[in-house]
PDB file of C-alpha atoms in Angstrom:
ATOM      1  CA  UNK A   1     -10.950 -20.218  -3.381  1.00 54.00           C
ATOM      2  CA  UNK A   2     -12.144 -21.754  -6.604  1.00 55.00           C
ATOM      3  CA  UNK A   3     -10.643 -20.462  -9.652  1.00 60.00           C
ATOM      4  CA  UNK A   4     -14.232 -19.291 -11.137  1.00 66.00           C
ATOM      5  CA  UNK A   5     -14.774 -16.502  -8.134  1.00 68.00           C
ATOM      6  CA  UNK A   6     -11.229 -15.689  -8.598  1.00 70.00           C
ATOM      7  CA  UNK A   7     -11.916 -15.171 -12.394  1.00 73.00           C
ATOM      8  CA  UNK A   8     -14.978 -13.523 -11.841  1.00 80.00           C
ATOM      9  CA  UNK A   9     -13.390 -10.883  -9.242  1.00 78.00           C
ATOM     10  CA  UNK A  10     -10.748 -10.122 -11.655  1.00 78.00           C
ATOM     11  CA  UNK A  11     -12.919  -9.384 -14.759  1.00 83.00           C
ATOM     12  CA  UNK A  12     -15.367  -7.238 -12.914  1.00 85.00           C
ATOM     13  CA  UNK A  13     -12.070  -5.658 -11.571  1.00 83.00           C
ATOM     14  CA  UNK A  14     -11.053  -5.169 -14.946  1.00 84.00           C
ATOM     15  CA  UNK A  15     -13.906  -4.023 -16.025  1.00 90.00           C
ATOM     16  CA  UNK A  16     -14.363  -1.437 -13.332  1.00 89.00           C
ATOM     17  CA  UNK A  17     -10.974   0.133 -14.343  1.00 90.00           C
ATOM     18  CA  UNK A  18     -11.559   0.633 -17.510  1.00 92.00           C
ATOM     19  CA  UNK A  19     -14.730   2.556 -16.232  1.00 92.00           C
ATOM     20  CA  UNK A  20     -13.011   4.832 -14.413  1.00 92.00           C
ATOM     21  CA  UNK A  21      -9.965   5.494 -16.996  1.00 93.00           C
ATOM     22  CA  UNK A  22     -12.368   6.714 -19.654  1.00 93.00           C
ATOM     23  CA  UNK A  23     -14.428   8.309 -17.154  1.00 91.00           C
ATOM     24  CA  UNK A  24     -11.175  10.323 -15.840  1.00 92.00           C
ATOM     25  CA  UNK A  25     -10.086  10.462 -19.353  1.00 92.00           C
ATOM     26  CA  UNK A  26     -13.218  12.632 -20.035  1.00 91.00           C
ATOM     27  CA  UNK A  27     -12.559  14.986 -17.259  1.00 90.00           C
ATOM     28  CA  UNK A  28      -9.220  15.680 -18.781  1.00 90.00           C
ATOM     29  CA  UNK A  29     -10.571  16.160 -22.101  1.00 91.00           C
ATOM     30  CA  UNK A  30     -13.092  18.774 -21.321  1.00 88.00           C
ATOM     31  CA  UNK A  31     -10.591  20.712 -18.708  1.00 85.00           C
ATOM     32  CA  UNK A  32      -8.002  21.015 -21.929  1.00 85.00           C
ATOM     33  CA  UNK A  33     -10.874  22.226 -23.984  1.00 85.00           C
ATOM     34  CA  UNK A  34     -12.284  24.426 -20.999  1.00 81.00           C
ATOM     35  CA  UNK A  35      -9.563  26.473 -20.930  1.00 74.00           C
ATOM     36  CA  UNK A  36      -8.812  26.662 -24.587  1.00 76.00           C
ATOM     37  CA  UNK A  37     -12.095  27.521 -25.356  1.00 77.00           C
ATOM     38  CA  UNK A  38     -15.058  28.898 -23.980  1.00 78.00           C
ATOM     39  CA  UNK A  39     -17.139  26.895 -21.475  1.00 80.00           C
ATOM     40  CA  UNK A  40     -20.083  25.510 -22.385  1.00 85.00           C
ATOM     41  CA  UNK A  41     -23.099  23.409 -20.884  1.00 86.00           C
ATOM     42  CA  UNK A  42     -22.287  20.328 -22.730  1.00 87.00           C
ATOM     43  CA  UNK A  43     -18.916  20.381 -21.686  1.00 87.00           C
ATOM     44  CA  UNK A  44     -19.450  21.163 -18.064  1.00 89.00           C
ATOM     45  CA  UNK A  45     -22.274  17.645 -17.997  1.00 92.00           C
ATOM     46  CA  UNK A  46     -19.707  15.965 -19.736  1.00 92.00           C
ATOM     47  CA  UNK A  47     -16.886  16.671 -16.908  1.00 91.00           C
ATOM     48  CA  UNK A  48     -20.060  16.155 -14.558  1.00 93.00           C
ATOM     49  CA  UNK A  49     -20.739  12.611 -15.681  1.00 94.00           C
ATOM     50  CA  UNK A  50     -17.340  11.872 -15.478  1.00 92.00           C
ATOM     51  CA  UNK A  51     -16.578  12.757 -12.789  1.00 93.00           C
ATOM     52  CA  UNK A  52     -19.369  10.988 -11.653  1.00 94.00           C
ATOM     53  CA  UNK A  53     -18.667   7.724 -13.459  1.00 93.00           C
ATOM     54  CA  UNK A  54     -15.073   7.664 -11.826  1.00 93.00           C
ATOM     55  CA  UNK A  55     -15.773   8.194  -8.212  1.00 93.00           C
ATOM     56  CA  UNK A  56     -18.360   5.294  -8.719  1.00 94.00           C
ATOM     57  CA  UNK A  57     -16.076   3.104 -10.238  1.00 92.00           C
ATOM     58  CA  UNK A  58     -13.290   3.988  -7.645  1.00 92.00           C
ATOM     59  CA  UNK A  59     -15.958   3.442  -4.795  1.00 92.00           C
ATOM     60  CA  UNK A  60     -17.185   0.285  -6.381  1.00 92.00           C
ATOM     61  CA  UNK A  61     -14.106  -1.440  -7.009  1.00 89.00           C
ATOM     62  CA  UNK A  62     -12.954  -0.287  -3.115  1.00 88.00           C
ATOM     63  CA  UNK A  63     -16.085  -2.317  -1.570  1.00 88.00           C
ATOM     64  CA  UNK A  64     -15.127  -5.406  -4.259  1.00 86.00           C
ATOM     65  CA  UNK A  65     -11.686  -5.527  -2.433  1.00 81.00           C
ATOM     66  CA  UNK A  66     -12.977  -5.203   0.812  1.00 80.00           C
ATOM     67  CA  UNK A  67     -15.598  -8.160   0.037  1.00 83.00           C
ATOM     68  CA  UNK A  68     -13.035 -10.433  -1.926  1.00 81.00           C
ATOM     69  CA  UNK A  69     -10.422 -10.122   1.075  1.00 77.00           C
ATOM     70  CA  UNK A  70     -12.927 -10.817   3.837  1.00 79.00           C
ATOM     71  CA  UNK A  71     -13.935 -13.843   2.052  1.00 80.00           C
ATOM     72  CA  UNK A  72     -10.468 -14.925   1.407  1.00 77.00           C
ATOM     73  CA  UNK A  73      -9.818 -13.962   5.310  1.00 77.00           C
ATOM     74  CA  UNK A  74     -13.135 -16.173   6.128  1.00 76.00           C
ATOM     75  CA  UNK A  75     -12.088 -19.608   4.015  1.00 75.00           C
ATOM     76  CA  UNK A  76      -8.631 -19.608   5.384  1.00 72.00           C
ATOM     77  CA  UNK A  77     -10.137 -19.402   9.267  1.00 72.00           C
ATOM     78  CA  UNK A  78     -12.648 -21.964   8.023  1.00 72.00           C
ATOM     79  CA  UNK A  79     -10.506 -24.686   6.697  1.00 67.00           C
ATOM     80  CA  UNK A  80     -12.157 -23.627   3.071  1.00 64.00           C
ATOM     81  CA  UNK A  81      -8.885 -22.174   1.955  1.00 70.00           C
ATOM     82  CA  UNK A  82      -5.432 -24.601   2.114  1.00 71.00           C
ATOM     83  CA  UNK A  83      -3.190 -23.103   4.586  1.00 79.00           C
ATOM     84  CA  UNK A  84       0.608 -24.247   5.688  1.00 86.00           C
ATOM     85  CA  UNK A  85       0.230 -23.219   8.868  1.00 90.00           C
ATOM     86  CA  UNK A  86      -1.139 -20.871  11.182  1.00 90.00           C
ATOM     87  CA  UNK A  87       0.813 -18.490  14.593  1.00 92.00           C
ATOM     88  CA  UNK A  88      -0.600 -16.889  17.386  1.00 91.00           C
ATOM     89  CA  UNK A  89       1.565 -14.305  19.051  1.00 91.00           C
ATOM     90  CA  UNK A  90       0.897 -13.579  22.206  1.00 89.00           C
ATOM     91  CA  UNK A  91      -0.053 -10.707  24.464  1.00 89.00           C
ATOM     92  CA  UNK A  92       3.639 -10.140  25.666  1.00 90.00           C
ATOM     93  CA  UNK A  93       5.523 -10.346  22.338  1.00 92.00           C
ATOM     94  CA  UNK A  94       2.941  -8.407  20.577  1.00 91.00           C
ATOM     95  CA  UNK A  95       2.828  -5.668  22.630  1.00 90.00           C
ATOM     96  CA  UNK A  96       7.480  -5.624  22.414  1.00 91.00           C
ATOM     97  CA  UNK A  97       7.051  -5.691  18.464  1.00 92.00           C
ATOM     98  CA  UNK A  98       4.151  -2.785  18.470  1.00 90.00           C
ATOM     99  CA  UNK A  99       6.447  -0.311  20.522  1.00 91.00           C
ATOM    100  CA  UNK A 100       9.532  -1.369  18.919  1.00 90.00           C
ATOM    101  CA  UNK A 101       8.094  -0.990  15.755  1.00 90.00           C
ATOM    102  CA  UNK A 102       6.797   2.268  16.358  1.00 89.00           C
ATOM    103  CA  UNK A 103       9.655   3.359  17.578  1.00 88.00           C
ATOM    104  CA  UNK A 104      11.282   2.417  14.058  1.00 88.00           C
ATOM    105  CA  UNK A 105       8.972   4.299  11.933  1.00 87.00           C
ATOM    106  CA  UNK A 106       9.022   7.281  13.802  1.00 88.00           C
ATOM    107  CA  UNK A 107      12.755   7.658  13.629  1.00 86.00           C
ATOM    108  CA  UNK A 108      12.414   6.837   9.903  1.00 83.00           C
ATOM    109  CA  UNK A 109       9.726   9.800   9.376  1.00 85.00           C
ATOM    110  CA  UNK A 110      12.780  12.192   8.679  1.00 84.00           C
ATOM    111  CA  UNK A 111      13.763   9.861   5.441  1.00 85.00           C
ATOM    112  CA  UNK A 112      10.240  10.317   4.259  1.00 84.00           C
ATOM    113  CA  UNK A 113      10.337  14.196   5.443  1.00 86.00           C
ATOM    114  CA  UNK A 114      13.867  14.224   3.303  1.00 88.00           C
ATOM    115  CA  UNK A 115      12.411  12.377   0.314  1.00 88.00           C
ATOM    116  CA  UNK A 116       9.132  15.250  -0.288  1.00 86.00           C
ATOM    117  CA  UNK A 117      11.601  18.132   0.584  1.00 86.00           C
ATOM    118  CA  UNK A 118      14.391  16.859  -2.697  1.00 89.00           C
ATOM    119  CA  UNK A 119      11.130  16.350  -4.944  1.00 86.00           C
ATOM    120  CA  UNK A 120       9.645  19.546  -4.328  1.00 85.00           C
ATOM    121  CA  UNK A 121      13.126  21.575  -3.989  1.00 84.00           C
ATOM    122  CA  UNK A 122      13.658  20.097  -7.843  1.00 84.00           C
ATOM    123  CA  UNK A 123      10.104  20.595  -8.984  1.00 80.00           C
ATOM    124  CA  UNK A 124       9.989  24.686  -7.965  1.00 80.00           C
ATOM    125  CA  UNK A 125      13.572  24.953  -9.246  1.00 79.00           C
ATOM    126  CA  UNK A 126      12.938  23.909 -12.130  1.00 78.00           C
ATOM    127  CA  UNK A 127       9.671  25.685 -12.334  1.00 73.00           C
ATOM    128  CA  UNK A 128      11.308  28.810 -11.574  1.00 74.00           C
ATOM    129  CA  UNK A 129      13.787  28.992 -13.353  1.00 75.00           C
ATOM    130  CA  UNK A 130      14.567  32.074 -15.472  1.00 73.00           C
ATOM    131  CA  UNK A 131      11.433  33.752 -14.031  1.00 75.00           C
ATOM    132  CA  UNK A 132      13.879  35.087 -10.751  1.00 76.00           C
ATOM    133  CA  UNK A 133      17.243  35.781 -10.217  1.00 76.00           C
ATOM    134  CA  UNK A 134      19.585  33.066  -8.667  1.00 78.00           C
ATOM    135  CA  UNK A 135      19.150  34.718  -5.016  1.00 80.00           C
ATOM    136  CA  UNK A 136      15.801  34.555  -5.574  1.00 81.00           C
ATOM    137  CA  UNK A 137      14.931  31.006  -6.689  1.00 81.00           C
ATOM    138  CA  UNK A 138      17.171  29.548  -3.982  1.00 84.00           C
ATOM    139  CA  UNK A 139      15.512  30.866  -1.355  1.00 86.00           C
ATOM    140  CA  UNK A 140      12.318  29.954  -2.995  1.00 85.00           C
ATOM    141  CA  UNK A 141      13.778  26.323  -3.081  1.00 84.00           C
ATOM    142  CA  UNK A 142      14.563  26.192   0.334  1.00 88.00           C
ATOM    143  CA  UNK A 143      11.348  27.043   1.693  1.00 88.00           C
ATOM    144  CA  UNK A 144       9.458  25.235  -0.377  1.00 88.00           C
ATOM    145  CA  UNK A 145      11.862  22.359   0.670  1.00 87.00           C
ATOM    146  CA  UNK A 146      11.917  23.062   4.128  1.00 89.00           C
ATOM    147  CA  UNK A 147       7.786  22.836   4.104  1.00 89.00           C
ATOM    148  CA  UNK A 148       7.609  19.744   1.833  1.00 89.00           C
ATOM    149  CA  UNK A 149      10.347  18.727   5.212  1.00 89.00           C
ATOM    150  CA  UNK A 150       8.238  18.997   7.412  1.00 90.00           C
ATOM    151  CA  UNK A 151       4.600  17.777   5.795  1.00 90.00           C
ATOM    152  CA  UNK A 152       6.445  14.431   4.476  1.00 88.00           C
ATOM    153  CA  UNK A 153       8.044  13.985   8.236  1.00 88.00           C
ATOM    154  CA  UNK A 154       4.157  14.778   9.840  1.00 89.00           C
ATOM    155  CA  UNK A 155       2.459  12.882   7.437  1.00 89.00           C
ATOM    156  CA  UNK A 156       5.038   9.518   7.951  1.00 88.00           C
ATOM    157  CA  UNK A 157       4.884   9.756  11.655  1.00 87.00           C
ATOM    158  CA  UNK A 158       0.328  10.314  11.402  1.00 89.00           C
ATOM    159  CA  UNK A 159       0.864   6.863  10.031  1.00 87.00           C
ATOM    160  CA  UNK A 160       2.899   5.667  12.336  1.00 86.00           C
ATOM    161  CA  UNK A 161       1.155   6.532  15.039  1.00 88.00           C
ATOM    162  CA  UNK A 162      -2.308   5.605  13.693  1.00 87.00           C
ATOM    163  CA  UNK A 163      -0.751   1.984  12.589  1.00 84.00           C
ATOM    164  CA  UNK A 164       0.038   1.625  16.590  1.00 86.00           C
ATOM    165  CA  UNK A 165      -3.078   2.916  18.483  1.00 86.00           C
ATOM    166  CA  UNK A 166      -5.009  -0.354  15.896  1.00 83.00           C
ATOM    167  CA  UNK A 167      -2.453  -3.037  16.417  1.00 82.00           C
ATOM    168  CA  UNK A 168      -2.299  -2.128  20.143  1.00 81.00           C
ATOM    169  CA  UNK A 169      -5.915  -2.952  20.131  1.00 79.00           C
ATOM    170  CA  UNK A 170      -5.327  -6.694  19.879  1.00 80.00           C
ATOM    171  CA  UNK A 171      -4.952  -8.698  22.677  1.00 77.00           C
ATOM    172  CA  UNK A 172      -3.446 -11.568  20.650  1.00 81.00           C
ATOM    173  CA  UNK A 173      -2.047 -11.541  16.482  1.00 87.00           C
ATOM    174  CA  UNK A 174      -3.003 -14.778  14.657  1.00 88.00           C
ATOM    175  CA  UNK A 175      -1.025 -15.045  11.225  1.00 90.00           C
ATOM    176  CA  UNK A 176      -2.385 -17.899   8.306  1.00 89.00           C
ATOM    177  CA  UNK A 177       0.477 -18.816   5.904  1.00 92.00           C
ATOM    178  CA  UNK A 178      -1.531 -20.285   3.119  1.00 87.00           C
ATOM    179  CA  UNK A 179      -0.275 -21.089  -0.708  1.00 85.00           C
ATOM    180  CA  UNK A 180      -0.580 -17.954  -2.413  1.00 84.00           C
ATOM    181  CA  UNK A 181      -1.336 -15.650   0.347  1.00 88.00           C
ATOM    182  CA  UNK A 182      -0.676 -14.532   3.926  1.00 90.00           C
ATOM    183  CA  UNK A 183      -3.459 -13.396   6.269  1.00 89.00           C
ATOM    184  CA  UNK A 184      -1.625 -10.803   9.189  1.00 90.00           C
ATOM    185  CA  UNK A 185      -4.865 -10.140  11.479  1.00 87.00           C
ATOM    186  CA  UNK A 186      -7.540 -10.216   9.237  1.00 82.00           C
ATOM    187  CA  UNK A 187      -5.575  -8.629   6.448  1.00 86.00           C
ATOM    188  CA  UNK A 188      -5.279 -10.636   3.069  1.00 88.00           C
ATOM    189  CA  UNK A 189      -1.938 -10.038   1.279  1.00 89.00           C
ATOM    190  CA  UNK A 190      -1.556 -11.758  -1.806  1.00 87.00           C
ATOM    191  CA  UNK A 191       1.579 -12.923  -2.739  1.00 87.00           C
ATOM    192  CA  UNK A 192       1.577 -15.294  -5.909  1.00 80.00           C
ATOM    193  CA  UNK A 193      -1.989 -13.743  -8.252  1.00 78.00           C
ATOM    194  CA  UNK A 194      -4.241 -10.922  -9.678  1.00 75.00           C
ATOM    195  CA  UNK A 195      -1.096  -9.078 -10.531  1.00 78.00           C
ATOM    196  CA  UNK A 196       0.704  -9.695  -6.959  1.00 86.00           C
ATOM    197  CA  UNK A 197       3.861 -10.920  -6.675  1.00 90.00           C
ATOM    198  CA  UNK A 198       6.541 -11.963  -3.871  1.00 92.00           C
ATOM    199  CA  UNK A 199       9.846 -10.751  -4.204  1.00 92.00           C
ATOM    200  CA  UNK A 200      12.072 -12.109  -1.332  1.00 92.00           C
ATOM    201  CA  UNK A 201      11.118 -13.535   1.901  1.00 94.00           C
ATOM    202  CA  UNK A 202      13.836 -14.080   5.050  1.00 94.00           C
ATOM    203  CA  UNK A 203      14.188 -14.562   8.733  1.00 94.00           C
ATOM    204  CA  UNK A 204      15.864 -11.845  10.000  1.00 93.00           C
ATOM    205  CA  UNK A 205      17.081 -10.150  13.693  1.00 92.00           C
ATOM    206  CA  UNK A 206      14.822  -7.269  14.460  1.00 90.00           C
ATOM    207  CA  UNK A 207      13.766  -6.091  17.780  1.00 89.00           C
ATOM    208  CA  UNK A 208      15.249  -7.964  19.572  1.00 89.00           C
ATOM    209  CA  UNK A 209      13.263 -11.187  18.081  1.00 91.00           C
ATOM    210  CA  UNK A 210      13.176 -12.844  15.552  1.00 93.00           C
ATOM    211  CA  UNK A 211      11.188 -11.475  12.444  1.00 94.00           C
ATOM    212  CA  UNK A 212       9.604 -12.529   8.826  1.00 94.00           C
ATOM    213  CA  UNK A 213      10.256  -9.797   6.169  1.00 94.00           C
ATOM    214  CA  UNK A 214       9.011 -10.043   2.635  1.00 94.00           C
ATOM    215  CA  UNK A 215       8.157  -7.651   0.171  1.00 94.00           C
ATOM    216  CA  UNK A 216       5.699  -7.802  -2.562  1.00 92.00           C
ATOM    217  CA  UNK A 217       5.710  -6.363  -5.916  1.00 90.00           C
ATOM    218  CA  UNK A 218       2.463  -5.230  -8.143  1.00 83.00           C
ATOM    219  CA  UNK A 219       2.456  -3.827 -11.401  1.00 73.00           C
ATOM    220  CA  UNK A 220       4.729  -4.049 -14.534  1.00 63.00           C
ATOM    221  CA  UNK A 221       7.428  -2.206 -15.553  1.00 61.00           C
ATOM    222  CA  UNK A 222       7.873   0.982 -14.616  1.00 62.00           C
ATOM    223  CA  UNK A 223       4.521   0.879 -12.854  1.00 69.00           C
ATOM    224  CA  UNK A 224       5.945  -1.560 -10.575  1.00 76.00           C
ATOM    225  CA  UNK A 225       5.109  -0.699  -6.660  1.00 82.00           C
ATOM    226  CA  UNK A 226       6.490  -2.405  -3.848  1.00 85.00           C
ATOM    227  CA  UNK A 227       4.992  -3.122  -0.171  1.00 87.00           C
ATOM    228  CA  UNK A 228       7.208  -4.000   2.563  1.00 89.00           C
ATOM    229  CA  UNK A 229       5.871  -6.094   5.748  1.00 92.00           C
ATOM    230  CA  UNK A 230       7.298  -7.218   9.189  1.00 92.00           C
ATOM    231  CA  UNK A 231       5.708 -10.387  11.309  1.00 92.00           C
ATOM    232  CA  UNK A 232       6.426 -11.543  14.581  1.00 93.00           C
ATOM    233  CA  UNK A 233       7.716 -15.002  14.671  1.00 93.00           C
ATOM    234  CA  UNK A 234       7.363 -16.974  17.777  1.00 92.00           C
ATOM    235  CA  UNK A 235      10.417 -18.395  19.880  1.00 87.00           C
ATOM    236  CA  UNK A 236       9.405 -22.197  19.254  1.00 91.00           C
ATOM    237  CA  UNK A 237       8.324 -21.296  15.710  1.00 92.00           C
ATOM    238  CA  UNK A 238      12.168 -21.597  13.783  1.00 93.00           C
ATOM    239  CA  UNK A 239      11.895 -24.929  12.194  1.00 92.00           C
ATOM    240  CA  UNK A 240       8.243 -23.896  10.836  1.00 93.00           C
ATOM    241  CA  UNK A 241       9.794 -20.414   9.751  1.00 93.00           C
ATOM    242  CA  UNK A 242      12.636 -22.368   7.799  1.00 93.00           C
ATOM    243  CA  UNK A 243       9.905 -24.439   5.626  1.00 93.00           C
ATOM    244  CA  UNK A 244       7.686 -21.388   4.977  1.00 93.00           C
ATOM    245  CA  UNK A 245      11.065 -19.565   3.700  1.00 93.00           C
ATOM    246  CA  UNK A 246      11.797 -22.643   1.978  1.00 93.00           C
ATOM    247  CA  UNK A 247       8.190 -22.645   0.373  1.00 92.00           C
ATOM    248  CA  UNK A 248       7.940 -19.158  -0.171  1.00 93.00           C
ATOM    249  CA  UNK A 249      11.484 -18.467  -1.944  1.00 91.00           C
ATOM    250  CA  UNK A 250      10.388 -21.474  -3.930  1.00 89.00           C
ATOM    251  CA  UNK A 251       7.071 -18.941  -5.792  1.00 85.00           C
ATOM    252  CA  UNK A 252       9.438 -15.448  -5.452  1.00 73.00           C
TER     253      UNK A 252
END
């Protein structure tokens, strides 16, 4: 894509966030002085209008992505985008790596269930403290913990089984390894701009199959996020995998 749209999408990106910080900033403001002070017209239209002015920058900057991405997606299926090269898995292999993958993150839905029931047990313990007695507050902290358990275990395996029902959909995965980006059926993920970067990339055994598995990192500091991902590689696909690793460990 020519560096001009790619400038242009990131300014009005920019531009967009900044929207919606001071819009969100002014709902802050006049909830601190709501309920300091008495509320008043002009401070309820303010919150209004930012309110307002954040959901439309949220929802605006939402459709940008979508639009960006499906051009991106477009230009690398057209030849307008410089890709390394490009897999199709087929029907048989995609279906083994749905289920077994499935199978993964729904025995990993208790580490998520786990992780919400620590983070809430510490949150109401320390939130309680000194307002119960000791009997009291633990058993506070454990059912609090023991819901948070259960939500964070429901909510991972939703996902899960939402992620399966749409990849199960496809009769046949296509995967475009281009310079700075991958596209995993239809889905853009940048790995080397606007912010994105790659962090490792291997061949591993997983599944009985071979497997790609890189993560990418956004953000700075400690606002850094990280997304994990998992592709398919074809049996007679090894001495292509090597060069993309090769490639791609080259920009991590």
């Amino acid at each position: 894509m020519e560096a001009s749209k790619k400038s242009r999408f990131t300014g009005v990106i920019a531009g967009l966030t900044l929207l919606m910080i001071a819009g969100l900033s002014a709902c802050i403001i006049m909830l601190i002085l709501m309920s300091v002070d008495d509320i008043s017209f002009d401070k309820v239209m303010v919150f209004v209008l930012g309110l307002a002015v954040t959901v439309i920058s949220l929802r605006t900057i939402v459709k940008q992505n979508q639009s960006y991405s499906q051009q991106r997606v477009d230009m690398a299926r057209n030849g307008g985008e410089a890709v390394l090269t490009q897999w199709e898995i087929d029907k048989t292999q995609w279906t083994h790596f749905c289920k077994s993958k499935y199978e993964s993150d729904i025995n990993e839905s208790s580490g998520y269930g786990w992780s919400a029931a620590c983070l809430m047990g510490l949150v109401s313990g320390f939130s309680l403290w000194n307002r119960f007695d000791l009997g009291q507050i633990v058993a506070f902290v454990l059912l609090i913990a023991g819901v948070f358990f259960f939500i964070g275990k429901y909510v991972a395996g939703l996902k899960a089984r939402s992620d399966f029902k749409r990849q199960c959909q496809l009769e046949v995965a296509d995967i475009h390894f281009a310079r700075s980006s991958i596209i995993f059926n239809s889905r853009l993920i940048l790995l080397n701009e606007l912010g994105y970067r790659l962090k490792d990339f291997s061949i591993q055994d997983k599944f009985n199959m071979k497997v790609i598995i890189f993560t990418v990192e956004s953000g700075v500091g400690s606002r850094k996020s990280s997304s994990g991902y998992t592709i398919p590689m074809p049996a007679d696909k090894m001495e292509e995998a090597n060069q993309l690793s090769s490639y791609y460990n080259g920009i991590a």
